[in-house]
CSV table of C-alpha atoms in Angstrom, one decimal:
chain,number,residue,atom,x,y,z
A,1,MET,CA,0.0,0.0,0.0
A,2,LEU,CA,2.8,2.4,0.8
A,3,LYS,CA,4.2,1.9,-2.7
A,4,GLU,CA,0.9,2.7,-4.3
A,5,PHE,CA,0.2,5.5,-1.9
A,6,SER,CA,3.6,7.1,-2.7
A,7,LYS,CA,3.0,6.9,-6.4
A,8,TYR,CA,-0.5,8.4,-6.3
A,9,THR,CA,0.5,11.0,-3.7
A,10,ILE,CA,3.7,12.1,-5.5
A,11,SER,CA,1.9,12.3,-8.8
A,12,ASN,CA,-0.9,14.3,-7.1
A,13,ILE,CA,1.7,16.6,-5.6
A,14,LEU,CA,3.3,17.1,-9.0
A,15,VAL,CA,-0.2,17.8,-10.5
A,16,LYS,CA,-1.3,20.1,-7.8
A,17,ALA,CA,2.1,21.8,-7.6
A,18,THR,CA,1.9,22.5,-11.3
A,19,GLY,CA,-1.8,23.3,-11.0
A,20,PHE,CA,-0.8,25.5,-8.0
A,21,ILE,CA,0.7,27.9,-10.6
A,22,ILE,CA,-2.7,28.3,-12.2
A,23,PRO,CA,-4.5,30.2,-9.4
A,24,PHE,CA,-1.5,32.5,-9.0
A,25,LEU,CA,-1.3,33.3,-12.7
A,26,LEU,CA,-5.1,33.9,-12.9
A,27,ALA,CA,-5.2,35.9,-9.7
A,28,TYR,CA,-2.2,38.1,-10.7
A,29,TYR,CA,-3.3,38.9,-14.3
A,30,TYR,CA,-7.1,39.3,-13.7
A,31,THR,CA,-8.9,41.6,-11.2
A,32,GLN,CA,-10.5,40.2,-8.1
A,33,ALA,CA,-13.9,40.4,-9.8
A,34,GLU,CA,-12.7,38.5,-12.9
A,35,TYR,CA,-11.1,35.9,-10.6
A,36,GLY,CA,-14.5,35.7,-8.9
A,37,VAL,CA,-16.1,34.9,-12.3
A,38,ILE,CA,-13.5,32.2,-12.9
A,39,SER,CA,-14.1,30.7,-9.4
A,40,LEU,CA,-17.8,30.7,-10.0
A,41,GLY,CA,-17.2,28.9,-13.3
A,42,TYR,CA,-15.1,26.3,-11.4
A,43,ALA,CA,-17.9,25.9,-8.9
A,44,TYR,CA,-20.4,25.0,-11.6
A,45,LEU,CA,-17.8,22.8,-13.3
A,46,ASN,CA,-17.2,20.8,-10.1
A,47,PHE,CA,-20.9,20.3,-9.7
A,48,PHE,CA,-21.4,18.9,-13.2
A,49,SER,CA,-18.4,16.7,-13.0
A,50,MET,CA,-19.6,15.2,-9.7
A,51,PHE,CA,-23.3,15.0,-10.7
A,52,TYR,CA,-22.6,13.5,-14.1
A,53,ALA,CA,-20.6,10.6,-12.7
A,54,PHE,CA,-23.9,9.4,-11.3
A,55,GLY,CA,-22.1,7.4,-8.6
A,56,PHE,CA,-20.6,5.0,-11.2
A,57,CYS,CA,-17.1,5.6,-9.8
A,58,GLU,CA,-18.2,4.2,-6.5
A,59,GLY,CA,-20.1,1.4,-8.2
A,60,VAL,CA,-17.0,0.3,-10.2
A,61,GLN,CA,-14.8,0.3,-7.0
A,62,ARG,CA,-17.4,-1.7,-5.0
A,63,TYR,CA,-18.1,-4.4,-7.6
A,64,TYR,CA,-14.9,-4.5,-9.5
A,65,TYR,CA,-13.5,-7.7,-8.0
A,66,GLU,CA,-16.8,-9.4,-7.9
A,67,LEU,CA,-17.2,-8.8,-11.7
A,68,ARG,CA,-13.9,-10.3,-12.8
A,69,ASP,CA,-15.5,-13.6,-13.9
A,70,ASN,CA,-19.0,-12.3,-14.4
A,71,ASN,CA,-19.2,-10.7,-17.9
A,72,GLN,CA,-17.2,-7.7,-16.6
A,73,ARG,CA,-16.6,-6.0,-20.0
A,74,ASP,CA,-20.3,-6.1,-20.9
A,75,ILE,CA,-21.4,-4.6,-17.6
A,76,PHE,CA,-18.8,-1.8,-17.8
A,77,GLY,CA,-20.0,-1.1,-21.4
A,78,ASN,CA,-23.5,-0.7,-19.9
A,79,ILE,CA,-22.1,1.8,-17.4
A,80,LEU,CA,-20.5,4.0,-20.0
A,81,LEU,CA,-23.6,3.8,-22.3
A,82,THR,CA,-26.0,4.6,-19.4
A,83,ASN,CA,-23.8,7.5,-18.3
A,84,PHE,CA,-23.9,9.0,-21.8
A,85,LEU,CA,-27.7,8.8,-22.1
A,86,LEU,CA,-28.2,10.3,-18.6
A,87,VAL,CA,-25.7,13.2,-19.4
A,88,LEU,CA,-27.5,13.9,-22.7
A,89,PHE,CA,-30.8,14.2,-20.9
A,90,PHE,CA,-29.6,16.4,-18.0
A,91,SER,CA,-27.4,18.6,-20.2
A,92,PHE,CA,-30.5,19.5,-22.2
A,93,ILE,CA,-32.3,20.5,-19.0
A,94,PHE,CA,-29.3,22.6,-17.7
A,95,THR,CA,-28.9,24.3,-21.1
A,96,LEU,CA,-32.6,25.2,-21.2
A,97,LEU,CA,-32.3,26.7,-17.7
A,98,CYS,CA,-29.3,28.7,-18.8
A,99,PHE,CA,-31.2,30.4,-21.7
A,100,THR,CA,-34.6,30.7,-20.0
A,101,SER,CA,-33.9,31.7,-16.4
A,102,THR,CA,-31.6,33.9,-14.3
A,103,ILE,CA,-30.1,31.1,-12.3
A,104,PHE,CA,-26.7,31.1,-14.0
A,105,ASN,CA,-26.6,34.8,-14.9
A,106,GLU,CA,-23.4,35.6,-13.0
A,107,VAL,CA,-21.3,33.8,-15.7
A,108,SER,CA,-21.7,34.4,-19.5
A,109,LYS,CA,-23.6,31.8,-21.5
A,110,SER,CA,-20.4,30.8,-23.4
A,111,ILE,CA,-18.6,30.1,-20.2
A,112,PHE,CA,-21.6,28.1,-18.8
A,113,LEU,CA,-21.8,25.9,-22.0
A,114,MET,CA,-18.0,25.2,-21.9
A,115,VAL,CA,-18.3,24.4,-18.1
A,116,LEU,CA,-21.2,22.0,-18.9
A,117,PHE,CA,-19.1,20.1,-21.4
A,118,VAL,CA,-15.9,20.0,-19.3
A,119,GLY,CA,-18.0,18.7,-16.4
A,120,TYR,CA,-19.1,15.7,-18.5
A,121,LEU,CA,-15.6,15.1,-19.7
A,122,LYS,CA,-14.2,15.1,-16.1
A,123,ALA,CA,-17.0,12.7,-15.0
A,124,LEU,CA,-16.2,10.3,-17.8
A,125,GLN,CA,-12.5,10.6,-16.9
A,126,ASN,CA,-13.2,9.7,-13.3
A,127,ILE,CA,-15.1,6.6,-14.2
A,128,GLY,CA,-12.3,5.5,-16.5
A,129,LEU,CA,-9.7,6.3,-13.8
A,130,SER,CA,-11.7,4.1,-11.4
A,131,PHE,CA,-10.9,1.1,-13.8
A,132,LEU,CA,-7.2,2.0,-13.8
A,133,GLN,CA,-7.2,2.5,-10.0
A,134,MET,CA,-8.7,-0.9,-9.2
A,135,GLU,CA,-6.3,-2.5,-11.7
A,136,LYS,CA,-3.4,-0.6,-9.9
A,137,LYS,CA,-2.3,0.9,-13.2
A,138,SER,CA,-0.9,3.9,-11.4
A,139,SER,CA,1.6,4.8,-14.1
A,140,ARG,CA,-1.1,5.5,-16.7
A,141,TYR,CA,-3.2,7.2,-14.0
A,142,ILE,CA,-0.3,9.5,-13.3
A,143,ALA,CA,0.7,10.2,-16.9
A,144,VAL,CA,-2.8,11.4,-17.9
A,145,SER,CA,-3.0,13.7,-14.9
A,146,LEU,CA,0.4,15.2,-15.4
A,147,VAL,CA,0.1,15.8,-19.2
A,148,SER,CA,-3.4,17.4,-18.7
A,149,VAL,CA,-2.3,19.9,-16.1
A,150,LEU,CA,0.9,20.8,-17.9
A,151,SER,CA,-1.0,21.5,-21.1
A,152,ASP,CA,-3.4,23.6,-19.1
A,153,VAL,CA,-0.6,25.7,-17.8
A,154,LEU,CA,0.9,26.2,-21.2
A,155,PHE,CA,-2.5,27.3,-22.6
A,156,ILE,CA,-3.0,29.8,-19.7
A,157,VAL,CA,0.5,31.2,-20.3
A,158,LEU,CA,-0.4,31.6,-24.0
A,159,PHE,CA,-4.0,33.0,-23.6
A,160,VAL,CA,-3.6,35.0,-20.4
A,161,VAL,CA,0.1,36.0,-19.9
A,162,ILE,CA,1.1,36.5,-23.6
A,163,ILE,CA,-2.0,37.4,-25.5
A,164,HIS,CA,-4.0,38.9,-22.6
A,165,LEU,CA,-7.3,37.4,-23.7
A,166,PRO,CA,-10.5,37.7,-21.6
A,167,VAL,CA,-11.7,35.2,-18.9
A,168,GLU,CA,-13.7,33.1,-21.4
A,169,PHE,CA,-10.4,31.8,-22.8
A,170,ARG,CA,-9.5,30.3,-19.4
A,171,PHE,CA,-12.3,27.8,-20.1
A,172,VAL,CA,-11.3,27.3,-23.7
A,173,SER,CA,-8.0,25.8,-22.4
A,174,LEU,CA,-10.0,23.5,-20.1
A,175,VAL,CA,-12.1,22.2,-23.0
A,176,ILE,CA,-9.0,21.4,-25.1
A,177,CYS,CA,-7.1,19.7,-22.2
A,178,ASN,CA,-10.0,17.7,-20.9
A,179,LEU,CA,-11.1,16.6,-24.4
A,180,SER,CA,-7.6,15.2,-25.1
A,181,SER,CA,-7.3,13.6,-21.6
A,182,THR,CA,-10.7,11.9,-22.0
A,183,ILE,CA,-9.8,10.4,-25.4
A,184,VAL,CA,-6.5,9.0,-23.9
A,185,ILE,CA,-8.3,7.5,-20.9
A,186,LEU,CA,-10.9,5.8,-23.2
A,187,ILE,CA,-8.0,4.3,-25.2
A,188,PHE,CA,-6.5,3.0,-21.9
A,189,ILE,CA,-9.7,1.4,-20.7
A,190,HIS,CA,-11.0,-0.1,-24.0
A,191,LYS,CA,-9.9,-3.6,-23.1
A,192,TYR,CA,-12.1,-3.4,-19.9
A,193,VAL,CA,-15.2,-2.4,-21.9
A,194,LYS,CA,-17.2,-3.8,-24.9
A,195,LYS,CA,-20.5,-2.9,-26.5
A,196,PRO,CA,-23.3,-4.2,-24.3
A,197,THR,CA,-25.1,-7.3,-25.5
A,198,SER,CA,-28.1,-6.6,-23.3
A,199,PHE,CA,-28.9,-3.3,-21.8
A,200,LEU,CA,-29.9,-4.2,-18.2
A,201,PRO,CA,-28.4,-7.5,-17.0
A,202,SER,CA,-29.2,-8.4,-13.4
A,203,LYS,CA,-25.7,-7.5,-12.1
A,204,PHE,CA,-25.8,-4.1,-13.8
A,205,LYS,CA,-29.2,-3.5,-12.1
A,206,GLU,CA,-27.5,-4.2,-8.8
A,207,ILE,CA,-24.8,-1.7,-9.6
A,208,LEU,CA,-27.4,0.9,-10.5
A,209,LYS,CA,-29.2,0.3,-7.2
A,210,PHE,CA,-25.9,0.9,-5.4
A,211,SER,CA,-24.5,3.7,-7.5
A,212,PHE,CA,-27.4,6.2,-7.7
A,213,PRO,CA,-27.6,6.8,-3.9
A,214,CYS,CA,-23.8,7.2,-3.9
A,215,MET,CA,-24.0,10.0,-6.4
A,216,PHE,CA,-25.2,12.2,-3.6
A,217,LEU,CA,-21.9,11.8,-1.7
A,218,PRO,CA,-19.8,13.9,-4.2
A,219,VAL,CA,-22.7,16.3,-4.7
A,220,MET,CA,-22.8,16.8,-0.9
A,221,SER,CA,-19.1,17.4,-1.1
A,222,TRP,CA,-19.8,20.2,-3.6
A,223,LEU,CA,-22.6,21.6,-1.3
A,224,LEU,CA,-20.2,21.7,1.6
A,225,THR,CA,-17.1,23.1,-0.1
A,226,THR,CA,-18.2,24.9,-3.3
A,227,SER,CA,-21.9,26.1,-3.1
A,228,ASP,CA,-20.8,28.9,-0.8
A,229,LYS,CA,-19.3,30.7,-3.8
A,230,VAL,CA,-22.6,30.4,-5.7
A,231,VAL,CA,-24.5,31.9,-2.8
A,232,MET,CA,-21.9,34.6,-2.3
A,233,SER,CA,-22.3,35.6,-6.0
A,234,LYS,CA,-26.0,36.0,-5.4
A,235,LEU,CA,-25.8,38.0,-2.1
A,236,GLY,CA,-22.4,39.8,-2.5
A,237,THR,CA,-20.0,41.0,-5.0
A,238,MET,CA,-17.7,39.1,-7.4
A,239,ARG,CA,-14.7,40.9,-5.9
A,240,ASN,CA,-15.5,39.3,-2.5
A,241,VAL,CA,-16.0,36.0,-4.3
A,242,GLY,CA,-12.5,36.4,-5.9
A,243,ILE,CA,-10.7,37.1,-2.6
A,244,TYR,CA,-12.5,34.3,-0.8
A,245,SER,CA,-11.9,31.8,-3.6
A,246,PHE,CA,-8.2,32.6,-3.9
A,247,CYS,CA,-7.6,31.9,-0.1
A,248,PHE,CA,-9.8,28.8,-0.3
A,249,SER,CA,-7.7,27.4,-3.2
A,250,LEU,CA,-4.5,28.0,-1.2
A,251,SER,CA,-6.1,26.1,1.8
A,252,GLN,CA,-7.0,23.1,-0.3
A,253,LEU,CA,-3.5,22.1,-1.4
A,254,PRO,CA,-2.8,19.6,1.5
A,255,ALA,CA,-6.0,17.7,0.5
A,256,ILE,CA,-3.8,16.0,-2.2
A,257,LEU,CA,-2.4,13.8,0.6
A,258,GLN,CA,-5.9,12.6,1.4
A,259,GLN,CA,-6.7,12.0,-2.3
A,260,GLY,CA,-3.5,10.0,-2.7
A,261,PHE,CA,-4.2,8.0,0.4
A,262,ASN,CA,-7.8,7.3,-0.6
A,263,THR,CA,-6.7,6.2,-4.1
A,264,ALA,CA,-4.2,3.7,-2.7
A,265,TYR,CA,-6.4,2.8,0.3
A,266,THR,CA,-9.6,1.9,-1.5
A,267,PRO,CA,-8.4,-1.5,-2.9
A,268,ILE,CA,-6.8,-2.4,0.4
A,269,PHE,CA,-9.9,-1.5,2.3
A,270,TYR,CA,-12.2,-3.7,0.2
A,271,SER,CA,-9.8,-6.6,0.0
A,272,GLU,CA,-8.9,-6.7,3.7
A,273,TYR,CA,-12.0,-5.3,5.3
A,274,GLU,CA,-12.3,-8.1,7.8
A,275,ASN,CA,-8.8,-7.4,9.2
A,276,LYS,CA,-10.0,-4.6,11.6
A,277,ASP,CA,-6.7,-4.2,13.4
A,278,LYS,CA,-4.9,-3.4,10.2
A,279,ILE,CA,-7.6,-1.0,9.1
A,280,LYS,CA,-7.5,0.6,12.5
A,281,ASN,CA,-3.8,1.2,12.5
A,282,VAL,CA,-3.6,2.5,9.0
A,283,GLN,CA,-6.4,5.0,9.4
A,284,THR,CA,-5.3,6.3,12.8
A,285,VAL,CA,-1.7,6.8,11.8
A,286,PHE,CA,-2.8,8.6,8.6
A,287,ILE,CA,-5.0,11.0,10.5
A,288,GLU,CA,-2.2,11.8,13.0
A,289,LEU,CA,0.2,12.6,10.2
A,290,TYR,CA,-2.3,14.4,8.0
A,291,SER,CA,-3.4,16.8,10.8
A,292,PHE,CA,0.2,17.6,11.4
A,293,VAL,CA,0.8,18.5,7.7
A,294,LEU,CA,-2.4,20.7,7.8
A,295,LEU,CA,-1.0,22.7,10.7
A,296,LEU,CA,2.4,22.9,9.1
A,297,TYR,CA,0.8,24.2,5.9
A,298,MET,CA,-1.1,26.9,7.9
A,299,PHE,CA,2.2,28.2,9.1
A,300,PHE,CA,3.4,28.4,5.5
A,301,ILE,CA,0.4,30.4,4.4
A,302,SER,CA,0.9,32.9,7.2
A,303,ILE,CA,4.5,33.4,6.1
A,304,PHE,CA,3.4,33.5,2.4
A,305,PHE,CA,1.1,36.4,2.9
A,306,LYS,CA,3.6,38.2,5.0
A,307,TYR,CA,6.4,38.2,2.5
A,308,VAL,CA,4.8,37.6,-1.0
A,309,LYS,CA,3.5,41.1,-1.8
A,310,LEU,CA,2.5,40.3,-5.3
A,311,PHE,CA,-0.8,39.1,-4.0
A,312,GLU,CA,-1.4,41.8,-1.4
A,313,LYS,CA,-4.9,42.5,-2.8
A,314,TYR,CA,-6.0,39.1,-1.4
A,315,GLU,CA,-4.4,39.4,2.1
A,316,SER,CA,-7.6,40.3,3.8
A,317,GLY,CA,-8.7,36.6,3.2
A,318,ILE,CA,-6.0,35.2,5.6
A,319,ILE,CA,-8.6,35.2,8.4
A,320,PHE,CA,-10.4,32.4,6.5
A,321,VAL,CA,-7.5,30.0,6.5
A,322,PRO,CA,-7.9,28.4,10.0
A,323,ILE,CA,-11.6,28.0,9.3
A,324,PHE,CA,-11.0,26.4,5.9
A,325,MET,CA,-8.7,23.8,7.6
A,326,ILE,CA,-11.6,22.4,9.6
A,327,PRO,CA,-13.5,21.0,6.6
A,328,VAL,CA,-10.3,19.7,5.1
A,329,PHE,CA,-9.5,17.8,8.3
A,330,PHE,CA,-13.0,16.5,8.9
A,331,SER,CA,-13.4,15.5,5.3
A,332,ALA,CA,-10.6,12.9,5.7
A,333,ILE,CA,-12.4,11.3,8.7
A,334,SER,CA,-15.8,11.4,7.0
A,335,THR,CA,-14.5,9.7,3.8
A,336,MET,CA,-13.1,6.7,5.8
A,337,ASN,CA,-16.4,6.3,7.6
A,338,ASN,CA,-18.4,6.5,4.4
A,339,SER,CA,-16.2,3.8,2.8
A,340,HIS,CA,-17.5,1.4,5.4
A,341,LEU,CA,-21.1,2.4,4.8
A,342,ALA,CA,-20.6,1.8,1.0
A,343,TYR,CA,-19.0,-1.6,1.7
A,344,SER,CA,-21.8,-2.7,3.9
A,345,TYR,CA,-24.5,-1.6,1.3
A,346,ASN,CA,-25.9,1.1,3.6
A,347,THR,CA,-26.3,3.5,0.8
A,348,LYS,CA,-29.7,4.6,2.2
A,349,VAL,CA,-27.9,5.8,5.3
A,350,THR,CA,-25.4,7.6,3.1
A,351,PHE,CA,-28.3,9.2,1.3
A,352,LEU,CA,-29.8,10.3,4.6
A,353,ILE,CA,-26.6,11.9,5.7
A,354,THR,CA,-26.3,13.7,2.4
A,355,THR,CA,-29.8,15.0,2.5
A,356,ILE,CA,-29.4,16.4,6.1
A,357,THR,CA,-26.1,18.0,5.6
A,358,GLY,CA,-27.0,19.3,2.1
A,359,ALA,CA,-30.1,21.0,3.5
A,360,VAL,CA,-28.2,22.4,6.4
A,361,SER,CA,-25.4,23.7,4.1
A,362,ILE,CA,-27.8,25.6,1.9
A,363,LEU,CA,-29.6,27.1,5.0
A,364,LEU,CA,-26.4,28.1,6.8
A,365,ASN,CA,-24.9,29.5,3.6
A,366,TYR,CA,-27.8,31.8,3.1
A,367,ILE,CA,-28.0,32.9,6.8
A,368,PHE,CA,-24.3,33.4,7.4
A,369,ILE,CA,-23.4,35.0,4.1
A,370,LYS,CA,-26.3,37.4,4.3
A,371,ASN,CA,-25.2,38.6,7.8
A,372,LEU,CA,-21.4,38.0,7.7
A,373,ASN,CA,-20.5,38.0,4.0
A,374,SER,CA,-17.3,36.2,3.2
A,375,LEU,CA,-16.6,35.2,6.8
A,376,GLY,CA,-20.0,33.8,7.0
A,377,ALA,CA,-19.3,31.6,4.0
A,378,ALA,CA,-16.2,30.1,5.7
A,379,ILE,CA,-18.0,29.5,9.0
A,380,SER,CA,-20.9,27.8,7.1
A,381,VAL,CA,-18.6,25.4,5.3
A,382,ALA,CA,-16.8,24.5,8.6
A,383,THR,CA,-20.0,24.1,10.6
A,384,THR,CA,-21.7,21.9,7.9
A,385,MET,CA,-18.7,19.7,7.5
A,386,THR,CA,-18.5,19.2,11.3
A,387,ILE,CA,-22.1,18.0,11.3
A,388,GLN,CA,-21.5,15.7,8.4
A,389,MET,CA,-18.4,14.2,10.0
A,390,LEU,CA,-20.3,13.5,13.3
A,391,LEU,CA,-23.3,12.0,11.4
A,392,SER,CA,-21.1,9.7,9.3
A,393,PHE,CA,-19.1,8.7,12.5
A,394,ILE,CA,-22.3,7.9,14.4
A,395,CYS,CA,-23.8,5.9,11.5
A,396,SER,CA,-20.7,3.9,11.0
A,397,ILE,CA,-20.6,2.9,14.6
A,398,ARG,CA,-24.3,2.1,14.5
A,399,TYR,CA,-23.6,-0.4,11.7
A,400,GLY,CA,-20.7,-2.1,13.4
A,401,TYR,CA,-17.7,-0.1,12.3
A,402,PHE,CA,-15.3,1.4,14.8
A,403,ALA,CA,-11.9,1.0,13.2
A,404,TRP,CA,-10.2,3.8,15.1
A,405,LYS,CA,-7.8,4.1,18.1
A,406,LEU,CA,-10.2,6.3,20.0
A,407,ARG,CA,-7.7,7.8,22.5
A,408,LYS,CA,-5.3,8.8,19.8
A,409,LEU,CA,-8.1,10.3,17.7
A,410,ILE,CA,-9.3,12.5,20.6
A,411,ILE,CA,-5.7,13.7,21.2
A,412,VAL,CA,-5.4,14.6,17.5
A,413,PHE,CA,-8.6,16.6,17.8
A,414,LEU,CA,-7.4,18.5,20.8
A,415,PHE,CA,-4.0,19.4,19.2
A,416,PHE,CA,-5.7,20.4,15.9
A,417,LEU,CA,-8.3,22.7,17.5
A,418,LEU,CA,-5.8,24.2,19.9
A,419,SER,CA,-3.6,25.2,16.9
A,420,LEU,CA,-6.5,26.9,15.2
A,421,PHE,CA,-7.1,29.1,18.2
A,422,VAL,CA,-3.4,30.2,18.4
A,423,PHE,CA,-2.9,30.6,14.7
A,424,LYS,CA,-2.2,34.3,14.8
A,425,ASN,CA,0.5,34.0,17.4
A,426,ILE,CA,3.4,32.5,15.5
A,427,VAL,CA,5.5,31.7,18.5
A,428,VAL,CA,2.8,29.9,20.4
A,429,PHE,CA,1.7,28.2,17.2
A,430,VAL,CA,5.2,26.8,16.5
A,431,CYS,CA,5.4,25.6,20.1
A,432,VAL,CA,2.2,23.6,19.7
A,433,LEU,CA,3.5,22.2,16.4
A,434,VAL,CA,6.7,21.0,18.1
A,435,LEU,CA,4.8,19.4,20.9
A,436,TYR,CA,2.5,17.7,18.5
A,437,LEU,CA,5.4,16.3,16.5
A,438,ILE,CA,7.0,15.0,19.7
A,439,TYR,CA,3.7,13.3,20.6
A,440,ILE,CA,3.5,11.6,17.2
A,441,VAL,CA,7.1,10.3,17.5
A,442,LEU,CA,6.6,9.0,21.0
A,443,ILE,CA,3.2,7.4,20.4
A,444,GLU,CA,4.2,5.8,17.1
A,445,ARG,CA,7.8,4.9,18.1
A,446,THR,CA,7.2,1.2,17.6
A,447,LEU,CA,5.9,1.7,14.1
A,448,ILE,CA,8.7,4.1,13.3
A,449,LYS,CA,11.3,1.5,14.5
A,450,LYS,CA,9.8,-1.2,12.3
A,451,PHE,CA,9.8,1.1,9.3
A,452,VAL,CA,13.4,2.2,9.9
A,453,ARG,CA,14.5,-1.4,10.5
A,454,LYS,CA,12.8,-2.5,7.3
A,455,HIS,CA,14.3,0.2,5.1
A,456,ALA,CA,17.7,0.3,6.8
């Protein structure tokens, strides 16, 4: 697992590090209001890419090993065909809304249509990458991601830095890069898919029954972490959206560790689910290290804004950073609990959690943003993710899953929350970081000794 985790994480770091240039370029060359328009376009794009996957990514992961000797290629062909038909239907509806209502008026129609198309391409990519992930084809997975993001940077340099084209052309580059990436991925997975001989075989019906409730999980993720920008665009100014979004993008970079871990962890989780001790150790150690990295990154951001004056116009958003770290941290815990609910077929429970937290998110976004503007948006996201984490934790325990070292988890919580409160005092913050590092070394010394002995 460590080998696969390192591959996915290093590749994600390279992708994100390269992609990390993109917000800086866009933020520097466009005004805060124009950056707000771009961020709002991303918000809609993320929604479409999550919605258009229709839970098939989760369905592929859950049933992949069971389908190896059960007409696998035919069923995966059904998945791609069904996905295409559903996207065609919903794209017509969203396009109709764009031209007949004021729902999407904050972005131009040309941007919206490009976002709609890229959202589908990304959804299709994610389904294809699920095949490669379960087959542990990490090299192909990595290659597609790297080439795509590097091409995107080159187009941005051409369109924005050199030619100084308007914001629409940021999305032109996304169309070009994602179209080519999707074609490459389809070529990679063609041997896992064939034209369906029958549209709804019994096993595919079972996957549909599992997948559709799962589609609300990523949509919930969008509600918790992205819908705030949509509400802000309706109640505030695009300038505020731009400042808020830039700082949010900065805060999300450490999430690549969670993504890399989840990608490597999913096959292990499904294949060794009954080995609770192993699951417990892996999850707990990851949360300890992940929380430390989040705190270390907070320190970096405070130094970044202090010395990098090129982005001084966004400095007022630094107050959001500690608040943004709460949903990033809680998301890691929630994802692990939801993996169990998916494994044990409790998709109805997942749907219930999604419905509750989604409704709460919309309500809190409206109330907090209306009264506190950008700060209210950050508080709303943190509050809703906390509720979601608690619900997923409680439901997982209710269905027989408690794969955590409880005492260690509580101590991690305490260190993390303490650090958020002392974030503005650099000296105290560094002291807390050092104490936390000492704690991790002491509490995991046996594991560290084993690892050093093995790699000596």
